[in-house]
CSV table of C-alpha atoms in Angstrom, one decimal:
chain,number,residue,atom,x,y,z
A,1444,MET,CA,0.3,13.6,-13.4
A,1445,GLU,CA,0.2,14.9,-17.0
A,1446,LEU,CA,-2.4,13.7,-19.5
A,1447,GLY,CA,0.2,11.8,-21.4
A,1448,GLN,CA,1.2,9.9,-18.3
A,1449,VAL,CA,-2.4,9.1,-17.5
A,1450,LEU,CA,-3.0,7.7,-21.0
A,1451,THR,CA,0.2,5.7,-20.8
A,1452,ALA,CA,-0.9,4.3,-17.4
A,1453,ALA,CA,-4.4,3.5,-18.9
A,1454,LEU,CA,-2.8,1.6,-21.8
A,1455,TRP,CA,-1.3,-0.8,-19.3
A,1456,THR,CA,-4.9,-2.0,-18.4
A,1457,LEU,CA,-5.6,-3.1,-22.0
A,1458,PRO,CA,-3.7,-6.5,-22.0
A,1459,GLY,CA,-5.6,-7.4,-18.8
A,1460,ALA,CA,-9.0,-6.3,-20.3
A,1461,ALA,CA,-8.2,-8.2,-23.5
A,1462,LEU,CA,-7.4,-11.3,-21.5
A,1463,ALA,CA,-10.7,-11.0,-19.7
A,1464,LEU,CA,-12.5,-10.7,-23.1
A,1465,LEU,CA,-10.7,-13.7,-24.4
A,1466,LEU,CA,-11.5,-15.9,-21.4
A,1467,ALA,CA,-15.2,-14.7,-21.4
A,1468,ALA,CA,-15.4,-15.4,-25.2
A,1469,LEU,CA,-13.8,-18.9,-24.8
A,1470,PHE,CA,-15.6,-20.1,-21.6
A,1471,GLY,CA,-18.8,-18.0,-21.7
A,1472,GLY,CA,-20.2,-15.1,-19.8
A,1473,ARG,CA,-20.5,-17.0,-16.6
A,1474,ILE,CA,-16.8,-16.8,-16.2
A,1475,VAL,CA,-16.8,-13.0,-16.3
A,1476,PRO,CA,-15.7,-12.4,-12.7
A,1477,LEU,CA,-12.8,-14.8,-12.8
A,1478,ALA,CA,-11.9,-13.5,-16.3
A,1479,ALA,CA,-11.9,-9.9,-14.9
A,1480,ALA,CA,-9.8,-10.9,-11.9
A,1481,ALA,CA,-7.4,-12.8,-14.2
A,1482,GLY,CA,-7.1,-9.6,-16.2
A,1483,MET,CA,-6.3,-7.6,-13.1
A,1484,TYR,CA,-3.7,-10.2,-12.1
A,1485,LEU,CA,-2.1,-9.7,-15.5
A,1486,THR,CA,-2.1,-5.9,-15.1
A,1487,TYR,CA,-0.4,-6.2,-11.7
A,1488,GLY,CA,2.2,-8.6,-13.1
A,1489,LEU,CA,3.0,-6.3,-16.0
A,1490,VAL,CA,3.1,-3.1,-14.0
A,1491,ARG,CA,4.8,-4.3,-10.8
A,1492,GLY,CA,5.9,-7.9,-11.3
A,1493,TRP,CA,4.0,-11.0,-10.2
A,1494,PRO,CA,2.6,-10.8,-6.7
A,1495,ALA,CA,3.6,-13.1,-3.9
A,1496,TRP,CA,1.3,-16.1,-3.3
A,1497,PRO,CA,-1.1,-15.9,-0.4
A,1498,HIS,CA,0.9,-18.3,1.7
A,1499,GLU,CA,3.9,-16.1,1.3
A,1500,LEU,CA,1.9,-13.1,2.3
A,1501,TRP,CA,1.1,-14.6,5.7
A,1502,THR,CA,4.7,-14.0,6.8
A,1503,SER,CA,5.2,-10.8,4.8
A,1504,PRO,CA,1.9,-9.0,4.3
A,1505,ASN,CA,1.4,-6.4,1.7
A,1506,ALA,CA,-1.8,-4.5,1.4
A,1507,THR,CA,-1.8,-4.1,-2.4
A,1508,GLU,CA,-1.2,-7.8,-2.9
A,1509,TRP,CA,-3.8,-8.9,-0.4
A,1510,LEU,CA,-6.2,-6.5,-2.2
A,1511,LEU,CA,-5.5,-8.3,-5.4
A,1512,TRP,CA,-5.9,-11.8,-3.9
A,1513,SER,CA,-9.1,-10.7,-2.0
A,1514,VAL,CA,-10.7,-9.6,-5.3
A,1515,VAL,CA,-9.6,-12.9,-6.9
A,1516,GLY,CA,-11.1,-14.8,-4.0
A,1517,ALA,CA,-14.3,-12.9,-4.2
A,1518,ALA,CA,-14.5,-13.6,-8.0
A,1519,VAL,CA,-14.1,-17.3,-7.3
A,1520,LEU,CA,-16.9,-17.2,-4.7
A,1521,ALA,CA,-19.1,-15.3,-7.3
A,1522,LEU,CA,-18.3,-18.0,-9.9
A,1523,CYS,CA,-19.2,-20.8,-7.4
A,1524,GLU,CA,-22.6,-19.1,-6.8
A,1525,THR,CA,-23.2,-18.5,-10.5
A,1526,LEU,CA,-22.5,-22.2,-11.1
A,1527,GLY,CA,-25.0,-23.1,-8.4
A,1528,LEU,CA,-22.4,-24.6,-6.0
A,1529,TRP,CA,-24.0,-22.6,-3.2
A,1530,ARG,CA,-27.2,-20.8,-2.7
A,1531,ALA,CA,-27.9,-17.1,-3.0
A,1532,ARG,CA,-29.0,-16.9,0.7
A,1533,VAL,CA,-25.7,-18.3,1.8
A,1534,ALA,CA,-23.9,-15.8,-0.2
A,1535,VAL,CA,-25.8,-12.9,1.4
A,1536,LEU,CA,-25.1,-14.3,4.9
A,1537,PHE,CA,-21.4,-14.7,3.9
A,1538,ALA,CA,-21.2,-11.0,2.9
A,1539,LEU,CA,-20.3,-9.7,6.3
A,1540,PRO,CA,-17.6,-12.2,7.2
A,1541,ALA,CA,-16.2,-12.0,3.7
A,1542,ALA,CA,-15.9,-8.2,3.8
A,1543,GLY,CA,-14.5,-8.4,7.3
A,1544,GLY,CA,-11.9,-11.0,6.4
A,1545,ALA,CA,-10.8,-9.2,3.3
A,1546,ALA,CA,-10.6,-5.9,5.3
A,1547,TRP,CA,-8.4,-7.6,7.9
A,1548,LEU,CA,-6.1,-9.2,5.3
A,1549,VAL,CA,-5.6,-5.9,3.4
A,1550,LEU,CA,-5.2,-3.6,6.5
A,1551,GLN,CA,-3.5,-6.0,8.9
A,1552,LYS,CA,-0.1,-4.3,8.8
A,1553,ILE,CA,-1.6,-0.9,9.4
A,1554,VAL,CA,-4.1,-1.8,12.1
A,1555,ALA,CA,-1.4,-3.7,14.0
A,1556,ARG,CA,-0.1,-0.4,15.2
A,1557,TRP,CA,-3.4,0.9,16.4
A,1558,THR,CA,-5.0,0.3,19.8
A,1559,PRO,CA,-7.4,-2.7,20.0
A,1560,GLY,CA,-10.4,-0.4,20.1
A,1561,GLU,CA,-9.4,1.5,17.0
A,1562,ARG,CA,-8.5,-1.7,15.3
A,1563,TRP,CA,-11.9,-3.4,15.9
A,1564,LEU,CA,-13.9,-0.2,15.2
A,1565,SER,CA,-12.2,0.3,11.9
A,1566,LEU,CA,-12.3,-3.3,10.7
A,1567,CYS,CA,-16.0,-3.7,11.8
A,1568,GLY,CA,-16.8,-0.4,10.0
A,1569,VAL,CA,-15.2,-1.6,6.8
A,1570,ALA,CA,-16.8,-5.0,7.1
A,1571,LEU,CA,-20.2,-3.4,7.5
A,1572,ALA,CA,-19.7,-1.0,4.6
A,1573,GLY,CA,-18.5,-3.8,2.4
A,1574,ALA,CA,-21.5,-6.0,3.3
A,1575,VAL,CA,-24.0,-3.2,2.7
A,1576,ALA,CA,-22.4,-2.5,-0.7
A,1577,MET,CA,-22.4,-6.1,-1.6
A,1578,ILE,CA,-26.0,-6.7,-0.7
A,1579,ALA,CA,-27.3,-3.3,-2.1
A,1580,LEU,CA,-25.6,-3.9,-5.4
A,1581,ARG,CA,-26.9,-7.5,-5.4
A,1582,LYS,CA,-30.4,-6.0,-5.0
A,1583,LEU,CA,-29.8,-3.7,-8.0
A,1584,TRP,CA,-29.6,-6.8,-10.1
A,1585,THR,CA,-32.5,-8.8,-8.9
A,1586,GLY,CA,-35.4,-8.9,-11.3
A,1587,ARG,CA,-33.6,-7.0,-14.0
A,1588,ALA,CA,-34.2,-8.5,-17.4
A,1589,SER,CA,-31.1,-6.9,-18.9
A,1590,ALA,CA,-27.9,-6.9,-17.0
A,1591,ALA,CA,-26.5,-4.1,-19.1
A,1592,LEU,CA,-27.5,-1.2,-16.9
A,1593,PRO,CA,-26.1,-2.5,-13.6
A,1594,ALA,CA,-22.9,-3.5,-15.5
A,1595,ILE,CA,-22.6,0.0,-16.9
A,1596,VAL,CA,-23.1,1.5,-13.4
A,1597,LEU,CA,-20.5,-0.8,-11.8
A,1598,ALA,CA,-18.0,-0.2,-14.6
A,1599,MET,CA,-18.5,3.5,-14.1
A,1600,ALA,CA,-18.1,3.2,-10.3
A,1601,LEU,CA,-14.8,1.3,-10.8
A,1602,THR,CA,-13.6,3.9,-13.3
A,1603,PHE,CA,-14.3,6.6,-10.6
A,1604,ASP,CA,-12.4,4.5,-8.1
A,1605,ALA,CA,-9.5,4.4,-10.5
A,1606,MET,CA,-9.6,8.1,-10.9
A,1607,LEU,CA,-9.6,8.7,-7.2
A,1608,LEU,CA,-6.7,6.3,-6.7
A,1609,GLY,CA,-4.7,7.9,-9.4
A,1610,ILE,CA,-5.2,11.4,-7.9
A,1611,GLY,CA,-4.6,9.8,-4.5
A,1612,HIS,CA,-1.0,9.0,-5.5
A,1613,THR,CA,-1.2,5.3,-6.5
A,1614,GLY,CA,-1.0,4.5,-10.2
A,1615,LEU,CA,-0.8,0.8,-9.5
A,1616,MET,CA,-4.1,0.6,-7.7
A,1617,ALA,CA,-5.7,2.9,-10.2
A,1618,GLN,CA,-4.6,0.5,-13.0
A,1619,MET,CA,-6.0,-2.5,-11.0
A,1620,ALA,CA,-9.4,-0.8,-10.6
A,1621,GLY,CA,-9.2,0.4,-14.2
A,1622,THR,CA,-8.6,-3.1,-15.5
A,1623,LEU,CA,-11.7,-4.4,-13.6
A,1624,SER,CA,-13.8,-1.6,-15.1
A,1625,ALA,CA,-12.4,-2.3,-18.6
A,1626,ALA,CA,-13.0,-6.0,-18.2
A,1627,ILE,CA,-16.6,-5.5,-17.3
A,1628,CYS,CA,-17.0,-3.2,-20.3
A,1629,MET,CA,-15.4,-5.9,-22.5
A,1630,ALA,CA,-17.9,-8.4,-21.2
A,1631,LEU,CA,-20.6,-6.1,-22.5
A,1632,VAL,CA,-19.1,-6.4,-26.0
A,1633,PRO,CA,-20.5,-9.9,-26.9
A,1634,SER,CA,-24.0,-8.7,-25.8
A,1635,LEU,CA,-23.8,-6.2,-28.7
A,1636,TRP,CA,-24.2,-8.9,-31.3
A,1637,GLY,CA,-27.0,-10.8,-29.7
A,1638,ARG,CA,-25.3,-12.9,-27.0
A,1639,SER,CA,-27.1,-12.0,-23.8
A,1640,LEU,CA,-24.8,-10.6,-21.1
A,1641,VAL,CA,-24.6,-13.0,-18.1
A,1642,PHE,CA,-23.8,-10.6,-15.3
A,1643,THR,CA,-25.5,-12.1,-12.3
A,1644,PRO,CA,-26.3,-10.8,-8.8
A,1645,ALA,CA,-23.3,-12.9,-7.7
A,1646,ASN,CA,-21.1,-10.8,-9.9
A,1647,ALA,CA,-22.6,-7.7,-8.4
A,1648,THR,CA,-21.7,-8.9,-4.9
A,1649,TRP,CA,-18.2,-9.5,-6.0
A,1650,VAL,CA,-17.8,-6.1,-7.7
A,1651,GLY,CA,-19.4,-4.5,-4.6
A,1652,LEU,CA,-16.6,-6.0,-2.4
A,1653,ALA,CA,-13.9,-4.9,-4.8
A,1654,HIS,CA,-15.4,-1.4,-5.0
A,1655,VAL,CA,-15.3,-1.0,-1.2
A,1656,LEU,CA,-11.8,-2.5,-0.8
A,1657,PHE,CA,-10.3,-0.3,-3.4
A,1658,LEU,CA,-11.7,2.8,-1.7
A,1659,VAL,CA,-10.8,1.8,1.8
A,1660,THR,CA,-7.3,0.7,0.8
A,1661,GLY,CA,-6.9,3.9,-1.1
A,1662,VAL,CA,-7.8,5.9,2.1
A,1663,ARG,CA,-5.6,3.8,4.4
A,1664,ILE,CA,-2.4,3.3,2.4
A,1665,ALA,CA,-2.7,6.0,-0.3
A,1666,ASP,CA,-4.0,9.6,-0.1
A,1667,VAL,CA,-7.7,9.1,-1.0
A,1668,GLN,CA,-9.7,11.4,1.2
A,1669,TRP,CA,-12.6,10.0,3.2
A,1670,PRO,CA,-15.3,12.4,1.9
A,1671,ALA,CA,-14.3,11.5,-1.7
A,1672,ALA,CA,-14.3,7.8,-0.9
A,1673,VAL,CA,-17.8,8.0,0.7
A,1674,LEU,CA,-19.2,9.8,-2.3
A,1675,ALA,CA,-17.6,7.3,-4.7
A,1676,GLY,CA,-18.7,4.5,-2.4
A,1677,VAL,CA,-22.4,5.3,-2.6
A,1678,ALA,CA,-22.4,6.3,-6.3
A,1679,PRO,CA,-23.4,2.8,-7.6
A,1680,VAL,CA,-26.0,2.4,-4.9
A,1681,LEU,CA,-27.8,5.6,-5.7
A,1682,PRO,CA,-29.4,4.3,-8.9
A,1683,LEU,CA,-30.9,1.5,-6.8
A,1684,LEU,CA,-32.8,4.2,-4.8
A,1685,ALA,CA,-33.8,6.0,-7.9
A,1686,MET,CA,-35.1,2.9,-9.6
A,1687,SER,CA,-37.1,2.0,-6.5
A,1688,LEU,CA,-39.0,5.2,-6.9
A,1689,ALA,CA,-40.1,4.3,-10.5
A,1690,THR,CA,-43.2,2.2,-10.7
A,1691,ARG,CA,-42.3,1.4,-14.3
A,1692,ARG,CA,-38.9,1.7,-15.8
A,1693,PRO,CA,-39.1,4.2,-18.6
A,1694,ALA,CA,-35.9,5.2,-20.4
A,1695,LEU,CA,-36.0,8.5,-18.6
A,1696,TRP,CA,-35.7,6.8,-15.2
A,1697,VAL,CA,-32.8,4.7,-16.5
A,1698,ALA,CA,-31.0,7.8,-17.7
A,1699,PHE,CA,-31.7,9.5,-14.4
A,1700,ALA,CA,-30.4,6.6,-12.4
A,1701,VAL,CA,-27.2,6.4,-14.4
A,1702,SER,CA,-26.8,10.2,-14.2
A,1703,ILE,CA,-27.0,10.4,-10.4
A,1704,ALA,CA,-24.3,7.7,-10.1
A,1705,ALA,CA,-22.2,9.7,-12.6
A,1706,VAL,CA,-22.8,13.0,-10.6
A,1707,ALA,CA,-21.8,11.3,-7.3
A,1708,GLY,CA,-18.6,9.9,-9.0
A,1709,ILE,CA,-17.7,13.3,-10.5
A,1710,ALA,CA,-18.3,15.0,-7.2
A,1711,ALA,CA,-16.0,12.5,-5.6
A,1712,VAL,CA,-13.2,13.2,-8.1
A,1713,LEU,CA,-13.7,17.0,-7.6
A,1714,VAL,CA,-13.5,16.6,-3.8
A,1715,GLN,CA,-10.3,14.5,-4.2
A,1716,SER,CA,-8.8,17.0,-6.6
A,1717,GLY,CA,-9.4,19.8,-4.0
A,1718,TYR,CA,-12.0,21.8,-6.0
B,846,MET,CA,3.3,-4.8,66.6
B,847,LYS,CA,5.3,-2.0,65.0
B,848,ILE,CA,7.3,-4.5,63.1
B,849,LEU,CA,4.0,-5.6,61.3
B,850,LEU,CA,3.9,-2.1,59.8
B,851,LEU,CA,7.1,-2.9,57.9
B,852,VAL,CA,5.5,-5.9,56.2
B,853,PRO,CA,3.7,-3.9,53.4
B,854,VAL,CA,6.9,-2.0,52.8
B,855,LEU,CA,9.0,-5.2,52.6
B,856,LEU,CA,6.4,-6.8,50.3
B,857,ALA,CA,6.3,-3.8,48.1
B,858,ALA,CA,10.1,-3.8,47.8
B,859,VAL,CA,10.0,-7.5,46.8
B,860,THR,CA,7.0,-7.4,44.4
B,861,LEU,CA,7.1,-3.9,42.8
B,862,PRO,CA,8.8,-4.0,39.4
B,863,LYS,CA,12.2,-2.4,39.5
B,864,PRO,CA,13.2,-0.1,36.7
B,865,ALA,CA,15.4,-1.7,34.2
B,866,PRO,CA,19.0,-0.7,34.6
B,867,GLN,CA,20.0,2.0,32.1
B,868,PRO,CA,23.0,1.0,30.1
B,869,ILE,CA,25.9,3.3,30.8
B,870,ALA,CA,27.0,5.1,27.6
B,871,GLY,CA,30.6,4.5,26.8
B,872,GLU,CA,33.0,6.8,25.0
B,873,HIS,CA,32.3,4.9,21.8
B,874,ASP,CA,28.5,5.2,21.9
B,875,TRP,CA,27.1,7.9,19.6
B,876,THR,CA,23.6,9.2,18.9
B,877,VAL,CA,22.7,10.4,15.5
B,878,ASP,CA,22.1,14.2,15.4
B,879,SER,CA,19.1,14.1,13.1
B,880,VAL,CA,19.2,17.9,12.5
B,881,HIS,CA,22.6,17.6,11.0
B,882,SER,CA,22.3,14.3,9.2
B,883,THR,CA,20.8,13.6,5.8
B,884,CYS,CA,20.3,11.0,3.2
B,885,VAL,CA,20.3,12.0,-0.5
B,886,PHE,CA,19.2,9.7,-3.2
B,887,ARG,CA,20.1,9.9,-6.9
B,888,VAL,CA,18.3,8.0,-9.7
B,889,LYS,CA,18.5,8.2,-13.5
B,890,MET,CA,15.3,9.1,-15.2
B,891,HIS,CA,13.5,9.5,-18.6
B,892,GLY,CA,15.5,6.9,-20.5
B,893,ASP,CA,18.8,7.8,-18.7
B,894,ALA,CA,18.5,11.4,-20.1
B,895,ALA,CA,18.9,12.9,-16.7
B,896,VAL,CA,19.4,12.3,-13.0
B,897,PHE,CA,17.1,13.2,-10.2
B,898,LEU,CA,18.1,14.0,-6.7
B,899,GLY,CA,15.8,13.8,-3.7
B,900,MET,CA,16.4,13.5,0.0
B,901,PHE,CA,15.2,12.2,3.4
B,902,ASP,CA,15.2,15.1,5.8
B,903,THR,CA,15.4,13.0,8.9
B,904,VAL,CA,18.0,10.4,9.8
B,905,GLU,CA,17.9,8.9,13.3
B,906,GLY,CA,19.8,6.1,15.1
B,907,ALA,CA,22.8,5.2,17.2
B,908,ILE,CA,26.3,4.0,16.5
B,909,THR,CA,28.6,2.1,18.8
B,910,LEU,CA,32.0,1.8,17.3
B,911,ASP,CA,35.4,1.4,19.0
B,912,PRO,CA,37.9,1.8,16.1
B,913,THR,CA,40.2,-0.7,17.9
B,914,LYS,CA,37.4,-3.3,18.2
B,915,PRO,CA,35.2,-2.8,15.2
B,916,ALA,CA,33.8,-6.3,15.3
B,917,ASP,CA,32.0,-5.4,18.6
B,918,GLY,CA,30.4,-2.3,17.0
B,919,LYS,CA,26.8,-1.8,16.2
B,920,ILE,CA,25.1,0.6,13.8
B,921,ALA,CA,21.3,1.1,13.8
B,922,ILE,CA,19.9,3.8,11.5
B,923,THR,CA,16.2,4.7,11.0
B,924,ILE,CA,14.9,7.0,8.3
B,925,PRO,CA,11.2,8.0,8.5
B,926,VAL,CA,9.7,7.6,5.0
B,927,ASP,CA,7.5,10.6,5.7
B,928,SER,CA,10.6,12.8,5.6
B,929,VAL,CA,11.1,12.2,1.9
B,930,HIS,CA,11.6,15.6,0.2
B,931,THR,CA,11.7,16.1,-3.6
B,932,HIS,CA,10.6,19.8,-3.9
B,933,ASP,CA,7.2,18.6,-5.2
B,934,ALA,CA,4.4,17.7,-2.8
B,935,LYS,CA,2.6,15.5,-5.4
B,936,ARG,CA,5.8,13.6,-6.1
B,937,ASP,CA,6.5,13.2,-2.4
B,938,GLY,CA,2.9,11.8,-2.0
B,939,HIS,CA,3.5,9.3,-4.8
B,940,LEU,CA,6.8,8.2,-3.3
B,941,LYS,CA,5.1,7.7,0.1
B,942,GLY,CA,2.2,5.8,-1.6
B,943,PRO,CA,1.9,2.1,-2.3
B,944,ASP,CA,3.6,2.4,-5.7
B,945,PHE,CA,6.9,2.9,-3.9
B,946,PHE,CA,7.5,2.9,-0.1
B,947,SER,CA,3.9,2.4,1.1
B,948,ALA,CA,4.8,4.6,4.1
B,949,LYS,CA,1.6,3.9,6.0
B,950,GLU,CA,2.4,0.2,5.9
B,951,ASN,CA,6.2,0.6,6.2
B,952,PRO,CA,6.8,3.9,7.9
B,953,THR,CA,10.6,3.6,8.2
B,954,ILE,CA,13.7,2.6,6.3
B,955,GLU,CA,15.9,0.7,8.7
B,956,PHE,CA,19.5,-0.4,8.7
B,957,HIS,CA,21.0,-2.8,11.3
B,958,SER,CA,24.6,-3.8,11.1
B,959,THR,CA,25.5,-7.4,11.4
B,960,LYS,CA,29.3,-7.2,10.8
B,961,ILE,CA,31.8,-4.4,10.9
B,962,GLU,CA,35.4,-4.6,9.6
B,963,LYS,CA,38.1,-2.0,9.7
B,964,LYS,CA,39.5,-1.4,6.2
B,965,GLY,CA,41.7,1.6,6.8
B,966,ASP,CA,42.6,4.3,9.3
B,967,SER,CA,39.1,5.8,9.1
B,968,THR,CA,37.3,3.4,6.8
B,969,PHE,CA,35.0,0.5,7.8
B,970,ALA,CA,33.2,-2.1,5.7
B,971,VAL,CA,29.8,-2.4,7.3
B,972,THR,CA,27.5,-5.3,6.4
B,973,GLY,CA,23.9,-5.1,7.6
B,974,ASP,CA,20.2,-5.6,6.8
B,975,LEU,CA,18.6,-2.8,4.9
B,976,ALA,CA,14.8,-2.9,5.2
B,977,MET,CA,12.3,-0.8,3.3
B,978,ALA,CA,8.9,-1.2,1.7
B,979,GLY,CA,8.4,-4.4,3.6
B,980,LYS,CA,11.5,-6.2,2.3
B,981,SER,CA,14.9,-6.7,3.7
B,982,HIS,CA,18.2,-7.4,2.0
B,983,SER,CA,21.8,-7.6,3.2
B,984,VAL,CA,24.1,-4.9,1.9
B,985,THR,CA,27.7,-4.1,2.5
B,986,VAL,CA,28.7,-0.4,2.5
B,987,GLN,CA,32.0,1.4,3.0
B,988,VAL,CA,31.6,3.9,5.9
B,989,ASN,CA,34.2,6.7,6.3
B,990,ARG,CA,34.8,8.4,9.6
B,991,ILE,CA,35.1,12.0,8.6
B,992,GLY,CA,36.5,13.5,11.8
B,993,GLU,CA,35.7,14.6,15.3
B,994,GLY,CA,35.4,17.8,17.2
B,995,ASP,CA,33.8,19.5,20.1
B,996,PHE,CA,30.6,21.5,19.4
B,997,TYR,CA,28.1,21.4,22.2
B,998,GLY,CA,29.4,18.0,23.0
B,999,LYS,CA,31.9,15.6,21.4
B,1000,ARG,CA,30.9,14.9,17.8
B,1001,VAL,CA,32.0,12.5,15.0
B,1002,GLY,CA,30.9,12.6,11.4
B,1003,TRP,CA,30.4,9.7,9.1
B,1004,GLU,CA,29.5,9.3,5.5
B,1005,THR,CA,28.8,6.5,3.0
B,1006,GLU,CA,27.7,6.1,-0.6
B,1007,PHE,CA,26.3,3.0,-2.0
B,1008,SER,CA,23.8,1.8,-4.6
B,1009,ILE,CA,20.8,-0.5,-4.4
B,1010,LYS,CA,18.3,-1.8,-6.9
B,1011,ARG,CA,14.8,-0.6,-6.0
B,1012,SER,CA,13.3,-3.6,-7.7
B,1013,ASP,CA,14.9,-5.7,-5.0
B,1014,TYR,CA,12.5,-4.0,-2.6
B,1015,GLY,CA,9.5,-4.4,-4.9
B,1016,MET,CA,9.6,-0.8,-6.1
B,1017,THR,CA,9.3,-1.5,-9.8
B,1018,TYR,CA,6.8,1.3,-10.6
B,1019,GLY,CA,7.9,3.5,-13.5
B,1020,MET,CA,10.6,1.1,-14.8
B,1021,ASP,CA,8.7,0.6,-18.1
B,1022,LYS,CA,10.3,2.6,-20.9
B,1023,ASN,CA,13.1,3.4,-18.3
B,1024,ALA,CA,11.0,6.3,-17.0
B,1025,LEU,CA,12.8,5.9,-13.7
B,1026,GLY,CA,15.9,3.8,-13.3
B,1027,ASP,CA,16.3,0.7,-11.2
B,1028,GLU,CA,19.6,1.6,-9.6
B,1029,VAL,CA,19.4,4.2,-6.8
B,1030,LYS,CA,22.5,5.7,-5.3
B,1031,LEU,CA,22.2,6.7,-1.7
B,1032,MET,CA,24.5,9.2,-0.1
B,1033,VAL,CA,24.3,9.3,3.7
B,1034,ALA,CA,26.0,11.9,5.8
B,1035,ILE,CA,25.6,11.6,9.5
B,1036,GLU,CA,26.8,13.6,12.4
B,1037,THR,CA,26.8,11.8,15.8
B,1038,VAL,CA,27.1,13.3,19.2
B,1039,GLN,CA,28.5,11.3,22.1
B,1040,ALA,CA,25.7,9.5,24.0
B,1041,LYS,CA,25.1,10.5,27.6
C-alpha cells in the first residue's frame, strides 16, 4: 500500500472521529465509549455500507460485523458502569464471559470447521487474553488523578493495532481501529481547555476488549502474525508494570512508561512488516 | 453347537453398517479437470481508466448434462478462494482478506445449478446460486459446450462469460472514487473428463 493510499484510508476515519467528538461535546465525557463506538459504526457504514443487525447475523455470521457489534456492546456495558447501573466488581467478574462470548461471536464461522478440542482451546485462550487485558488496563486507571496518560496509551495501542491490520491486508479493520483511536484522541481535546477528561476504568475495560478482539480477528481472518499480535497486545499493559515500579510518579517515569508501550508497538509493526 | 458359531457372523452381517452404494457414473457425468480449467476475472479500475485481469488457478466440480434432457442436468462448481492469483502477493493477500472474500471465513466460491435450459445446439442457459463471501445470489449464465474429444479419457469443454456486481456480495471496498469498479466480468473455461 502506498503512502497516498494509507492517507486516503486514514481520511475515512475522520467523519467517525468527528461524530465521536460531537456526541462527547453534546452529552459529556461520560458518553465517550458510546460516542467512539458510534464513530466506528459510521466509518464502517461509509467504507463498506451499513452492517447487518445482530439478529440478521445469527443466520449469516460475518466476523467483521460481529467485531463491530461486540465493540458497540462493550461500549454500552462501559457506559452502564460509568452511569452506576452496575458495580465495578460485577464488571470485573463479567470480563471473562464477555471476552469469551465476543470471541465466539467473531470467530464462530472459522472455529466451526475445527475439531472440538481446537475450538475450545482457541476460544478459551482468547477469552482469557481478553479478560486479562480488560482487567490489567482497568488497573492502569485506578487511582490515577488524570486520565490523560492511560487515554494516550490506549489511543496509541489502537493506532498500532490499525497499522498491524493495514499491513495484514485489511484496510477496513484498520480503519475501524483507527477510528476508535482517533475518537479517544478527540475526547482528549475538551480537556485541553479545562474540562477534565472523564475516561473511567470502565472505559479502559471496554478498550481492552476491543484491543484484543481487533488483534485476534486480525490473526484469524486477516494476515496479522501471532508474534506481532502478542507484542501489540501487551504494549498497553507494559506501562502498568513500569508505573508499579515507581514509588512516586515523576515525569521521567511517565515518559518511560509511554515509551515502552511505543517501543513494543513499533516492534510489533516491524515484526509484521517482516523486518 | 456348531451352528452357534454362526450367530456372531449373522449378527455382524445384520448390524454392521453397509457401505453406501456408489452411484454409477453415466455417459453424461463429467468431472472438472482442475488442471485444465480456469476462471479469469476482469474489473475496471482507477476511475475506469484501465481494466485489471486476475484469475483463480483452481476450478473443481462436476457436471451432469444430457443434451437431450437438460432439465435433468446438474452443475456444481467450486473455486477455492486461496487460488486467487493476480501476480502480486500483497494484492492476493488483500483479496483473500476480510475487505473482499474473507477466505478464512468463506474458503470457496460455489455455484450450484437450479435450472438448465437448452438454447441452441451447444448452448445452455444455466440458472443457479452463486455463493461467495458469505452471500448467495441467483444468476443465469449462458454456457457453451465447446466440443469433445479423446485425450486420456473422453473430454468435453465448456465456457461461459457473465458479469456480477461485487457489491451484491458485500465486497464494496475500494469503490470510493471508483478506485475499483463494482461490475466484475467472470470468464470461466472448464474442461471435464468423463466420470468413472
